[in-house]
Short mmCIF file of N, CA and C in Angstrom, two decimals:
data_model
loop_
_atom_site.label_atom_id
_atom_site.label_comp_id
_atom_site.label_asym_id
_atom_site.label_seq_id
_atom_site.Cartn_x
_atom_site.Cartn_y
_atom_site.Cartn_z
N GLY A 31 -44.10 328.90 50.01
CA GLY A 31 -43.22 328.84 48.90
C GLY A 31 -43.43 327.60 48.06
N ASP A 32 -42.38 326.83 48.00
CA ASP A 32 -42.36 325.64 47.14
C ASP A 32 -43.18 324.54 47.79
N GLN A 33 -44.10 323.98 47.05
CA GLN A 33 -44.97 322.95 47.61
C GLN A 33 -44.57 321.57 47.13
N THR A 34 -43.28 321.30 47.14
CA THR A 34 -42.79 319.99 46.74
C THR A 34 -42.91 319.04 47.92
N ARG A 35 -43.44 317.86 47.66
CA ARG A 35 -43.54 316.83 48.69
C ARG A 35 -42.48 315.78 48.45
N LEU A 36 -41.80 315.39 49.50
CA LEU A 36 -40.78 314.36 49.42
C LEU A 36 -41.30 313.10 50.08
N TYR A 37 -41.07 311.96 49.44
CA TYR A 37 -41.48 310.67 49.99
C TYR A 37 -40.22 309.90 50.32
N LEU A 38 -40.06 309.61 51.61
CA LEU A 38 -38.85 308.96 52.10
C LEU A 38 -39.16 307.54 52.57
N ASP A 39 -38.17 306.67 52.41
CA ASP A 39 -38.28 305.31 52.95
C ASP A 39 -38.16 305.42 54.46
N PRO A 40 -39.14 304.92 55.23
CA PRO A 40 -39.10 305.08 56.68
C PRO A 40 -37.94 304.33 57.34
N ARG A 41 -37.46 303.29 56.72
CA ARG A 41 -36.35 302.53 57.32
C ARG A 41 -35.00 303.14 57.03
N THR A 42 -34.77 303.53 55.79
CA THR A 42 -33.44 304.00 55.40
C THR A 42 -33.34 305.52 55.31
N GLY A 43 -34.45 306.21 55.19
CA GLY A 43 -34.43 307.65 55.01
C GLY A 43 -34.10 308.05 53.58
N GLU A 44 -34.02 307.07 52.68
CA GLU A 44 -33.69 307.34 51.28
C GLU A 44 -34.89 307.99 50.58
N LEU A 45 -34.59 308.92 49.69
CA LEU A 45 -35.63 309.58 48.91
C LEU A 45 -36.19 308.59 47.89
N ILE A 46 -37.49 308.30 48.01
CA ILE A 46 -38.13 307.35 47.10
C ILE A 46 -38.74 308.09 45.92
N ASP A 47 -39.42 309.19 46.19
CA ASP A 47 -40.11 309.93 45.14
C ASP A 47 -40.34 311.35 45.62
N PHE A 48 -40.68 312.22 44.70
CA PHE A 48 -41.07 313.58 45.06
C PHE A 48 -42.21 314.00 44.16
N ALA A 49 -42.96 314.97 44.63
CA ALA A 49 -44.08 315.49 43.85
C ALA A 49 -44.04 317.01 43.92
N ASP A 50 -43.74 317.63 42.78
CA ASP A 50 -43.77 319.08 42.70
C ASP A 50 -45.15 319.51 42.19
N GLY A 51 -45.32 320.79 41.93
CA GLY A 51 -46.62 321.30 41.50
C GLY A 51 -47.19 320.60 40.28
N PRO A 52 -46.44 320.53 39.15
CA PRO A 52 -47.00 319.88 37.96
C PRO A 52 -47.30 318.39 38.16
N SER A 53 -46.45 317.68 38.88
CA SER A 53 -46.73 316.24 39.06
C SER A 53 -47.90 316.03 40.01
N ARG A 54 -48.10 316.94 40.95
CA ARG A 54 -49.26 316.82 41.83
C ARG A 54 -50.54 317.10 41.07
N SER A 55 -50.52 318.08 40.17
CA SER A 55 -51.73 318.34 39.39
C SER A 55 -52.00 317.20 38.41
N PHE A 56 -50.94 316.59 37.84
CA PHE A 56 -51.13 315.42 36.97
C PHE A 56 -51.75 314.28 37.76
N ARG A 57 -51.28 314.08 38.99
CA ARG A 57 -51.81 313.01 39.80
C ARG A 57 -53.30 313.23 40.07
N TRP A 58 -53.67 314.47 40.35
CA TRP A 58 -55.07 314.74 40.63
C TRP A 58 -55.91 314.58 39.37
N TRP A 59 -55.49 315.19 38.26
CA TRP A 59 -56.29 315.14 37.04
C TRP A 59 -56.32 313.76 36.41
N HIS A 60 -55.17 313.11 36.34
CA HIS A 60 -55.13 311.82 35.66
C HIS A 60 -55.58 310.68 36.57
N LEU A 61 -54.87 310.49 37.66
CA LEU A 61 -55.19 309.36 38.53
C LEU A 61 -56.49 309.59 39.30
N GLY A 62 -56.69 310.80 39.75
CA GLY A 62 -57.90 311.08 40.50
C GLY A 62 -59.16 310.94 39.67
N LEU A 63 -59.18 311.55 38.51
CA LEU A 63 -60.39 311.52 37.70
C LEU A 63 -60.55 310.25 36.87
N HIS A 64 -59.46 309.73 36.33
CA HIS A 64 -59.58 308.55 35.48
C HIS A 64 -59.71 307.26 36.27
N ARG A 65 -59.10 307.19 37.42
CA ARG A 65 -59.18 305.97 38.24
C ARG A 65 -60.02 306.16 39.49
N LEU A 66 -60.56 307.35 39.67
CA LEU A 66 -61.29 307.71 40.89
C LEU A 66 -60.46 307.39 42.13
N ASP A 67 -59.21 307.81 42.08
CA ASP A 67 -58.26 307.55 43.16
C ASP A 67 -58.18 308.79 44.06
N PHE A 68 -59.21 308.97 44.86
CA PHE A 68 -59.24 310.07 45.81
C PHE A 68 -59.13 309.51 47.22
N GLY A 69 -58.75 310.35 48.15
CA GLY A 69 -58.45 309.92 49.51
C GLY A 69 -59.43 308.97 50.17
N GLY A 70 -60.65 309.38 50.42
CA GLY A 70 -61.57 308.56 51.18
C GLY A 70 -62.38 307.56 50.38
N LEU A 71 -62.21 307.54 49.07
CA LEU A 71 -63.04 306.68 48.24
C LEU A 71 -62.55 305.24 48.15
N ASN A 72 -61.39 304.95 48.71
CA ASN A 72 -60.88 303.59 48.57
C ASN A 72 -61.35 302.66 49.68
N THR A 73 -62.25 303.12 50.53
CA THR A 73 -62.84 302.22 51.52
C THR A 73 -63.94 301.42 50.84
N ARG A 74 -64.08 300.18 51.19
CA ARG A 74 -64.86 299.24 50.39
C ARG A 74 -66.35 299.57 50.24
N PRO A 75 -67.13 299.82 51.25
CA PRO A 75 -68.56 300.03 50.96
C PRO A 75 -68.80 301.29 50.13
N LEU A 76 -68.07 302.35 50.40
CA LEU A 76 -68.24 303.59 49.65
C LEU A 76 -67.80 303.41 48.20
N TRP A 77 -66.71 302.68 47.99
CA TRP A 77 -66.21 302.40 46.64
C TRP A 77 -67.26 301.65 45.83
N ASP A 78 -67.87 300.64 46.43
CA ASP A 78 -68.89 299.85 45.74
C ASP A 78 -70.12 300.70 45.41
N LEU A 79 -70.55 301.51 46.36
CA LEU A 79 -71.73 302.35 46.14
C LEU A 79 -71.51 303.38 45.04
N LEU A 80 -70.27 303.78 44.85
CA LEU A 80 -69.96 304.74 43.79
C LEU A 80 -69.70 304.04 42.46
N MET A 81 -68.94 302.96 42.47
CA MET A 81 -68.51 302.33 41.23
C MET A 81 -69.61 301.55 40.52
N LEU A 82 -70.44 300.85 41.24
CA LEU A 82 -71.46 300.03 40.59
C LEU A 82 -72.44 300.86 39.74
N PRO A 83 -72.97 301.97 40.23
CA PRO A 83 -73.83 302.79 39.35
C PRO A 83 -73.05 303.41 38.18
N LEU A 84 -71.79 303.80 38.41
CA LEU A 84 -71.00 304.36 37.31
C LEU A 84 -70.75 303.33 36.23
N ILE A 85 -70.39 302.11 36.61
CA ILE A 85 -70.14 301.05 35.64
C ILE A 85 -71.43 300.69 34.91
N ALA A 86 -72.54 300.63 35.64
CA ALA A 86 -73.83 300.33 35.00
C ALA A 86 -74.19 301.44 34.00
N GLY A 87 -73.93 302.68 34.35
CA GLY A 87 -74.20 303.78 33.43
C GLY A 87 -73.34 303.72 32.18
N ILE A 88 -72.07 303.38 32.35
CA ILE A 88 -71.18 303.25 31.20
C ILE A 88 -71.64 302.10 30.30
N ALA A 89 -72.02 300.98 30.90
CA ALA A 89 -72.52 299.85 30.12
C ALA A 89 -73.79 300.23 29.37
N LEU A 90 -74.66 301.00 30.00
CA LEU A 90 -75.90 301.45 29.35
C LEU A 90 -75.59 302.35 28.16
N VAL A 91 -74.68 303.29 28.33
CA VAL A 91 -74.33 304.19 27.23
C VAL A 91 -73.70 303.41 26.08
N CYS A 92 -72.82 302.45 26.38
CA CYS A 92 -72.22 301.62 25.33
C CYS A 92 -73.28 300.79 24.61
N GLY A 93 -74.18 300.21 25.36
CA GLY A 93 -75.26 299.42 24.75
C GLY A 93 -76.15 300.27 23.87
N LEU A 94 -76.48 301.48 24.32
CA LEU A 94 -77.29 302.38 23.50
C LEU A 94 -76.56 302.77 22.22
N GLY A 95 -75.26 302.97 22.30
CA GLY A 95 -74.48 303.29 21.11
C GLY A 95 -74.50 302.16 20.10
N VAL A 96 -74.35 300.93 20.58
CA VAL A 96 -74.41 299.77 19.68
C VAL A 96 -75.80 299.67 19.06
N TRP A 97 -76.83 299.83 19.85
CA TRP A 97 -78.21 299.74 19.35
C TRP A 97 -78.49 300.81 18.30
N MET A 98 -78.07 302.06 18.58
CA MET A 98 -78.30 303.14 17.63
C MET A 98 -77.51 302.91 16.34
N GLY A 99 -76.29 302.44 16.45
CA GLY A 99 -75.50 302.14 15.27
C GLY A 99 -76.09 301.02 14.45
N TRP A 100 -76.57 299.99 15.13
CA TRP A 100 -77.20 298.86 14.44
C TRP A 100 -78.45 299.30 13.68
N ARG A 101 -79.27 300.13 14.33
CA ARG A 101 -80.48 300.63 13.67
C ARG A 101 -80.12 301.47 12.44
N ARG A 102 -79.10 302.27 12.57
CA ARG A 102 -78.70 303.12 11.44
C ARG A 102 -78.18 302.28 10.29
N LEU A 103 -77.38 301.27 10.58
CA LEU A 103 -76.85 300.41 9.52
C LEU A 103 -77.95 299.62 8.83
N THR A 104 -78.89 299.09 9.59
CA THR A 104 -79.96 298.30 8.97
C THR A 104 -80.92 299.20 8.21
N ARG A 105 -81.10 300.43 8.64
CA ARG A 105 -81.97 301.37 7.92
C ARG A 105 -81.36 301.71 6.56
N ARG A 106 -80.05 301.86 6.49
CA ARG A 106 -79.39 302.15 5.22
C ARG A 106 -79.52 300.97 4.27
N GLU A 107 -79.42 299.75 4.81
CA GLU A 107 -79.56 298.56 3.96
C GLU A 107 -80.96 298.48 3.38
N ARG A 108 -81.96 298.78 4.18
CA ARG A 108 -83.35 298.74 3.70
C ARG A 108 -83.58 299.77 2.61
N ARG A 109 -83.01 300.96 2.77
CA ARG A 109 -83.16 302.01 1.77
C ARG A 109 -82.46 301.64 0.46
N SER A 110 -81.30 301.02 0.55
CA SER A 110 -80.56 300.70 -0.67
C SER A 110 -81.19 299.55 -1.44
N ARG A 111 -82.00 298.73 -0.80
CA ARG A 111 -82.66 297.61 -1.47
C ARG A 111 -83.84 298.07 -2.32
N ARG A 112 -84.40 299.21 -2.01
CA ARG A 112 -85.59 299.71 -2.73
C ARG A 112 -85.29 300.13 -4.12
#
């Protein structure tokens, strides 16, 4: 039936939070994909092996974008001087 998860304070038994279907899917799509917050990935060696190539790839793509934009801007300047 209902797949709502309840999170209780272990000392007081007070309801701290709950996660129903839509909030669980938001957690997976937003936090999981945008922050790479998945169950086993938060252990340190695995996290480093995954994050370092991803960050290097993002830096490479950003650098290529700057380079391509710079070339395009300077090419337009050269054409307009003629």
